[in-house]
CSV table of C-alpha atoms (C1' of nucleotides) in Angstrom, one decimal:
chain,number,residue,atom,x,y,z
R,36,UNK,CA,13.6,-8.0,5.9
R,37,UNK,CA,10.2,-6.8,6.8
R,38,UNK,CA,10.2,-3.9,9.2
R,39,UNK,CA,7.2,-1.9,10.5
R,40,UNK,CA,6.0,-0.5,7.2
R,41,UNK,CA,6.2,-3.8,5.3
R,42,UNK,CA,4.4,-5.6,8.1
R,43,UNK,CA,1.7,-2.9,8.2
R,44,UNK,CA,1.3,-3.1,4.4
R,45,UNK,CA,0.8,-6.9,4.7
R,46,UNK,CA,-1.7,-6.5,7.6
R,47,UNK,CA,-3.7,-4.0,5.6
R,48,UNK,CA,-3.8,-6.2,2.5
R,49,UNK,CA,-4.8,-9.3,4.5
R,50,UNK,CA,-7.7,-7.3,5.8
R,51,UNK,CA,-8.6,-5.9,2.4
R,52,UNK,CA,-8.6,-9.3,0.9
R,53,UNK,CA,-11.1,-10.5,3.5
R,54,UNK,CA,-9.0,-12.9,5.4
R,55,UNK,CA,-10.7,-11.8,8.6
R,56,UNK,CA,-13.8,-13.7,9.4
R,57,UNK,CA,-12.8,-16.9,7.6
R,58,UNK,CA,-12.7,-20.3,9.3
R,59,UNK,CA,-9.4,-22.3,9.2
R,60,UNK,CA,-10.5,-25.5,7.5
R,61,UNK,CA,-7.0,-27.0,7.0
R,62,UNK,CA,-3.4,-26.4,7.9
R,63,UNK,CA,-0.4,-27.7,6.0
R,64,UNK,CA,3.0,-27.3,7.7
R,65,UNK,CA,5.9,-27.8,5.4
R,66,UNK,CA,8.6,-26.6,7.8
R,67,UNK,CA,7.8,-27.7,11.3
R,68,UNK,CA,10.3,-25.4,13.1
R,69,UNK,CA,8.2,-22.4,11.9
R,70,UNK,CA,5.6,-23.3,14.5
R,71,UNK,CA,6.0,-22.7,18.2
R,72,UNK,CA,5.7,-23.9,20.9
R,73,UNK,CA,3.9,-27.0,19.5
R,74,UNK,CA,4.6,-29.8,17.1
R,75,UNK,CA,3.1,-29.3,13.7
R,76,UNK,CA,0.5,-32.0,14.6
R,77,UNK,CA,-0.5,-30.2,17.8
R,78,UNK,CA,-0.5,-26.9,16.1
R,79,UNK,CA,-3.0,-28.1,13.5
R,80,UNK,CA,-5.2,-29.7,16.1
R,81,UNK,CA,-5.5,-26.5,18.0
R,82,UNK,CA,-6.2,-24.1,15.1
R,83,UNK,CA,-8.4,-26.1,12.7
R,84,UNK,CA,-12.0,-25.0,13.2
R,85,UNK,CA,-11.1,-21.6,14.6
R,86,UNK,CA,-12.2,-18.4,12.8
R,87,UNK,CA,-9.7,-15.7,12.2
R,88,UNK,CA,-10.9,-12.5,13.9
R,89,UNK,CA,-9.0,-9.2,13.9
R,90,UNK,CA,-5.7,-9.0,12.1
R,91,UNK,CA,-3.5,-6.3,13.7
R,92,UNK,CA,0.2,-5.4,14.1
R,93,UNK,CA,2.5,-4.4,16.9
R,94,UNK,CA,6.1,-3.6,16.0
R,95,UNK,CA,7.1,-6.3,13.5
R,96,UNK,CA,4.6,-8.8,14.8
R,97,UNK,CA,1.4,-9.7,12.9
R,98,UNK,CA,-1.4,-10.6,15.2
R,99,UNK,CA,-4.3,-12.9,14.3
R,100,UNK,CA,-6.9,-13.2,17.0
R,101,UNK,CA,-8.7,-16.5,16.8
R,102,UNK,CA,-12.3,-17.3,17.8
R,103,UNK,CA,-10.9,-20.0,20.0
R,104,UNK,CA,-9.5,-17.3,22.3
R,105,UNK,CA,-6.0,-18.1,21.3
R,106,UNK,CA,-3.8,-15.7,19.3
R,107,UNK,CA,-1.5,-16.4,16.4
R,108,UNK,CA,1.6,-14.2,16.6
R,109,UNK,CA,3.6,-14.2,13.3
R,110,UNK,CA,7.1,-12.7,12.9
R,111,UNK,CA,8.4,-12.6,9.4
R,112,UNK,CA,12.0,-12.1,10.4
R,113,UNK,CA,14.2,-11.7,7.3
R,114,UNK,CA,12.2,-13.1,4.5
R,115,UNK,CA,8.7,-14.1,5.5
R,116,UNK,CA,5.7,-13.1,3.3
R,117,UNK,CA,2.1,-14.0,2.5
R,118,UNK,CA,0.4,-14.8,-0.8
R,119,UNK,CA,-3.0,-16.0,-1.9
R,120,UNK,CA,-1.3,-17.9,-4.7
R,121,UNK,CA,1.0,-20.9,-4.3
R,122,UNK,CA,4.7,-20.5,-4.9
R,123,UNK,CA,8.1,-21.8,-4.0
R,124,UNK,CA,9.2,-21.9,-0.3
R,125,UNK,CA,5.6,-22.0,1.0
R,126,UNK,CA,6.2,-23.2,4.6
R,127,UNK,CA,2.6,-23.1,5.9
R,128,UNK,CA,-0.7,-23.2,3.9
R,129,UNK,CA,-4.0,-22.3,5.6
R,130,UNK,CA,-7.1,-23.6,3.8
R,131,UNK,CA,-9.8,-21.0,4.6
R,132,UNK,CA,-13.6,-21.0,4.2
R,133,UNK,CA,-14.9,-19.4,1.0
R,134,UNK,CA,-12.3,-21.2,-1.2
R,135,UNK,CA,-9.3,-19.2,-0.1
R,136,UNK,CA,-5.8,-20.5,0.5
R,137,UNK,CA,-3.3,-18.4,2.5
R,138,UNK,CA,0.3,-19.2,1.7
R,139,UNK,CA,3.1,-18.3,4.2
R,140,UNK,CA,6.3,-18.1,2.2
R,141,UNK,CA,9.7,-17.9,3.8
R,142,UNK,CA,12.8,-18.6,1.8
R,143,UNK,CA,15.2,-18.5,4.7
R,144,UNK,CA,13.0,-20.3,7.2
R,145,UNK,CA,13.7,-17.7,10.0
R,146,UNK,CA,10.1,-16.6,10.5
R,147,UNK,CA,8.0,-17.9,13.4
R,148,UNK,CA,4.3,-18.6,14.1
R,149,UNK,CA,3.6,-18.6,17.9
R,150,UNK,CA,0.2,-19.8,19.1
R,151,UNK,CA,-0.4,-18.4,22.5
R,152,UNK,CA,-3.2,-18.0,25.0
R,153,UNK,CA,-2.0,-14.5,26.0
R,154,UNK,CA,-0.2,-12.4,23.4
R,155,UNK,CA,1.1,-10.1,26.2
R,156,UNK,CA,3.5,-12.8,27.2
R,157,UNK,CA,5.4,-12.2,23.9
R,158,UNK,CA,4.6,-8.6,23.4
R,159,UNK,CA,5.6,-7.4,26.8
R,160,UNK,CA,9.3,-7.5,25.9
R,161,UNK,CA,8.6,-4.8,23.3
R,162,UNK,CA,8.7,-1.1,23.8
R,163,UNK,CA,5.9,1.0,22.4
R,164,UNK,CA,5.2,0.6,18.7
R,165,UNK,CA,7.1,3.4,17.0
R,166,UNK,CA,3.9,4.8,15.3
R,167,UNK,CA,1.7,4.9,18.4
R,168,UNK,CA,1.3,7.7,20.8
R,169,UNK,CA,3.0,5.7,23.5
R,170,UNK,CA,6.2,6.3,21.5
R,171,UNK,CA,6.4,10.0,22.5
R,172,UNK,CA,9.2,12.5,22.4
R,173,UNK,CA,9.5,12.5,26.2
R,174,UNK,CA,9.6,8.7,26.3
R,175,UNK,CA,12.1,8.5,23.5
R,176,UNK,CA,14.4,11.2,25.0
R,177,UNK,CA,14.3,9.5,28.4
R,178,UNK,CA,15.3,6.2,26.9
R,179,UNK,CA,18.1,7.7,24.9
R,180,UNK,CA,19.5,9.5,27.9
R,181,UNK,CA,19.0,6.6,30.3
R,182,UNK,CA,20.9,4.1,28.2
R,183,UNK,CA,24.0,5.6,26.8
R,184,UNK,CA,24.8,3.4,23.9
R,185,UNK,CA,25.5,4.0,20.3
R,186,UNK,CA,22.4,5.5,18.8
R,187,UNK,CA,21.9,3.0,15.9
R,188,UNK,CA,21.9,-0.2,18.0
R,189,UNK,CA,19.5,1.6,20.3
R,190,UNK,CA,17.1,2.3,17.5
R,191,UNK,CA,17.2,-1.4,16.5
R,192,UNK,CA,16.5,-2.5,20.1
R,193,UNK,CA,12.8,-3.5,20.0
R,194,UNK,CA,12.5,-2.8,23.8
R,195,UNK,CA,13.1,0.9,23.1
R,196,UNK,CA,10.8,1.2,20.1
R,197,UNK,CA,9.1,-1.6,18.3
R,198,UNK,CA,9.2,-1.7,14.5
R,199,UNK,CA,12.4,-0.1,13.4
R,200,UNK,CA,14.9,-2.2,11.5
R,201,UNK,CA,18.1,-1.7,9.6
R,202,UNK,CA,16.6,0.2,6.6
R,203,UNK,CA,14.5,2.7,8.5
R,204,UNK,CA,17.1,3.2,11.3
R,205,UNK,CA,19.6,4.3,8.6
R,206,UNK,CA,17.0,6.4,7.0
R,207,UNK,CA,16.0,8.1,10.2
R,208,UNK,CA,19.6,8.9,11.2
R,209,UNK,CA,20.3,10.3,7.7
R,210,UNK,CA,17.2,12.5,7.9
R,211,UNK,CA,18.1,13.8,11.4
R,212,UNK,CA,21.8,14.2,10.3
R,213,UNK,CA,23.1,12.2,13.2
R,214,UNK,CA,26.0,9.8,13.0
R,215,UNK,CA,25.0,6.2,13.7
R,216,UNK,CA,27.8,5.8,16.3
R,217,UNK,CA,26.9,8.8,18.4
R,218,UNK,CA,26.4,7.9,22.0
R,219,UNK,CA,22.7,8.4,22.7
R,220,UNK,CA,23.4,10.3,25.9
R,221,UNK,CA,25.3,12.9,24.0
R,222,UNK,CA,22.3,14.0,21.8
R,223,UNK,CA,21.0,17.5,22.4
R,224,UNK,CA,17.4,18.2,22.9
R,225,UNK,CA,17.2,19.5,19.3
R,226,UNK,CA,18.8,16.4,18.0
R,227,UNK,CA,16.5,14.1,19.9
R,228,UNK,CA,13.5,16.0,18.6
R,229,UNK,CA,14.9,15.8,15.0
R,230,UNK,CA,15.5,12.1,15.3
R,231,UNK,CA,12.1,11.4,16.9
R,232,UNK,CA,10.4,13.3,14.1
R,233,UNK,CA,12.5,11.5,11.5
R,234,UNK,CA,11.6,8.1,12.9
R,235,UNK,CA,7.9,8.8,12.6
R,236,UNK,CA,8.3,10.3,9.2
R,237,UNK,CA,10.3,7.6,7.5
R,238,UNK,CA,8.0,4.9,8.8
R,239,UNK,CA,4.9,6.8,7.7
R,240,UNK,CA,6.4,7.4,4.3
R,241,UNK,CA,7.4,3.8,4.1
R,242,UNK,CA,3.8,2.7,4.7
R,243,UNK,CA,2.5,5.2,2.2
R,244,UNK,CA,4.8,3.7,-0.4
R,245,UNK,CA,3.9,0.1,0.4
R,246,UNK,CA,7.2,-0.8,2.0
R,247,UNK,CA,10.8,-1.2,0.7
R,248,UNK,CA,12.4,-3.9,-1.3
R,249,UNK,CA,15.8,-3.6,-2.9
R,250,UNK,CA,16.2,-6.1,-5.6
R,251,UNK,CA,14.3,-8.6,-7.7
R,252,UNK,CA,15.3,-11.8,-5.9
R,253,UNK,CA,13.3,-14.4,-4.0
R,254,UNK,CA,14.5,-13.2,-0.7
R,255,UNK,CA,13.2,-9.8,-1.4
R,256,UNK,CA,10.2,-8.2,0.2
R,257,UNK,CA,6.9,-8.8,-1.6
R,258,UNK,CA,3.5,-7.8,-0.4
R,259,UNK,CA,0.4,-10.0,-0.4
R,260,UNK,CA,-0.2,-9.1,-4.1
R,261,UNK,CA,3.4,-10.1,-5.0
R,262,UNK,CA,4.4,-6.5,-5.5
R,263,UNK,CA,7.7,-5.0,-4.3
R,264,UNK,CA,7.4,-1.8,-2.3
R,265,UNK,CA,7.6,1.5,-4.0
R,266,UNK,CA,9.6,3.0,-1.2
R,267,UNK,CA,12.8,1.8,-2.9
R,268,UNK,CA,13.0,5.1,-4.9
R,269,UNK,CA,12.7,7.1,-1.7
R,270,UNK,CA,15.6,5.6,0.2
R,271,UNK,CA,18.3,8.1,1.0
R,272,UNK,CA,20.9,6.1,2.8
R,273,UNK,CA,20.3,2.3,3.1
R,274,UNK,CA,22.0,0.4,0.3
R,275,UNK,CA,23.4,3.6,-1.3
R,276,UNK,CA,27.0,3.2,-0.1
R,277,UNK,CA,29.4,5.1,-2.5
R,278,UNK,CA,26.6,7.1,-4.0
R,279,UNK,CA,26.3,10.8,-3.5
R,280,UNK,CA,24.4,12.1,-0.5
R,281,UNK,CA,21.3,13.8,-1.7
R,282,UNK,CA,21.9,16.7,0.7
R,283,UNK,CA,25.6,17.5,0.2
R,284,UNK,CA,26.9,15.3,-2.6
R,285,UNK,CA,29.5,13.6,-0.5
R,286,UNK,CA,29.8,9.9,-1.2
R,287,UNK,CA,27.9,7.9,1.4
R,288,UNK,CA,30.0,5.5,3.6
R,289,UNK,CA,29.2,1.9,4.3
R,290,UNK,CA,30.5,0.5,7.5
R,291,UNK,CA,29.5,-2.0,10.2
R,292,UNK,CA,27.9,-0.9,13.4
R,293,UNK,CA,26.9,-3.4,16.0
R,294,UNK,CA,27.3,-6.2,13.4
R,295,UNK,CA,24.8,-4.6,11.0
R,296,UNK,CA,25.7,-3.0,7.7
R,297,UNK,CA,25.3,0.8,8.1
R,298,UNK,CA,25.3,3.5,5.5
R,299,UNK,CA,25.6,7.2,6.3
R,300,UNK,CA,26.9,10.5,5.1
R,301,UNK,CA,30.3,11.2,6.7
R,302,UNK,CA,29.8,14.9,6.1
R,303,UNK,CA,26.3,15.8,7.2
R,304,UNK,CA,25.7,13.2,9.9
R,305,UNK,CA,27.3,14.8,12.9
R,306,UNK,CA,29.6,12.7,15.2
Q,132,DG,C1',30.0,-5.0,23.1
Q,133,DA,C1',31.0,-9.1,20.0
Q,134,DA,C1',30.4,-13.5,17.7
Q,135,DG,C1',28.0,-17.4,16.3
Q,136,DA,C1',23.6,-19.7,15.1
Q,137,DC,C1',19.6,-20.1,12.4
Q,138,DC,C1',18.8,-20.6,6.5
Q,139,DT,C1',18.8,-19.8,1.4
Q,140,DG,C1',19.8,-17.2,-2.6
Q,141,DC,C1',21.6,-13.2,-4.9
Q,142,DT,C1',25.6,-10.4,-6.3
Q,143,DA,C1',30.2,-9.3,-7.0
Z,71,DT,C1',33.2,-19.0,-4.7
Z,72,DA,C1',33.0,-15.9,-1.0
Z,73,DG,C1',30.4,-12.5,1.2
Z,74,DC,C1',26.3,-10.4,2.2
Z,75,DA,C1',21.1,-9.8,3.3
Z,76,DG,C1',15.2,-6.5,5.7
Z,77,DG,C1',15.9,-10.2,12.4
Z,78,DT,C1',16.5,-12.1,16.7
Z,79,DC,C1',18.4,-15.2,20.1
Z,80,DT,C1',22.1,-17.4,22.8
Z,81,DT,C1',26.6,-17.4,24.7
Z,82,DC,C1',30.5,-15.4,25.9
DNA sequence: GAAGACCTGCTA
DNA sequence: TAGCAGGTCTTC
């Protein structure tokens, strides 16, 4: 579930809560497959005693630099989240110096913690983070022309832009008034620019609103404080199938594109 | 491209 | 009870 804005919100809150600079005193692994590439026992051995340095983010990856020189790369996949209070489905618990426990919660158990010597080995498969300067209009236009595929699956392809997921891809396409099944090579210069700007805008607005969560369930996005994102009220397309398009009033259509649920306006998103 | 795998829980 | 879910990976 978490996409770039949700992961960014979590990274900011972990920093604000002072997780950086604390020593890892203990590690409890309740679901061993979360940890890669080591066994839970090896994983513990390697990180206990290390101090957490900078906490950053690239695409949907959370990055903890450790004083040991190793890096902890955390991907929340569909349902991962962090909390400073214990709760159900806590898969990993870090006991930190200064009486703080950091709980990694993941109902669906899809999330992964990778402990690596060189983060580039994992991150090199990603394109530029969608909110960095490296993700420029010229780069984006080139990628879209070069790989002529349906535009929505291309937006979800992390090797094109890192960070977009199903919600913000639908939102960006709605903003830019482009049909999700358009072939990327058929987009005009004006359409490419509109889509490029829409991507940056929906992600920035998502961050400003603390991310998006749709319902009240346990699999829903929660930030470190246990709050659901306020971006829910701003969503124009995702999850609004059958409801009127806010631009033209036409009922939005829900379909499947590249095996992902996709909502769009059949009238104003051009085919 | 598509389909299945990995998981649990919510919603219809 | 079946179908679906914010993601990615593997195998056709």
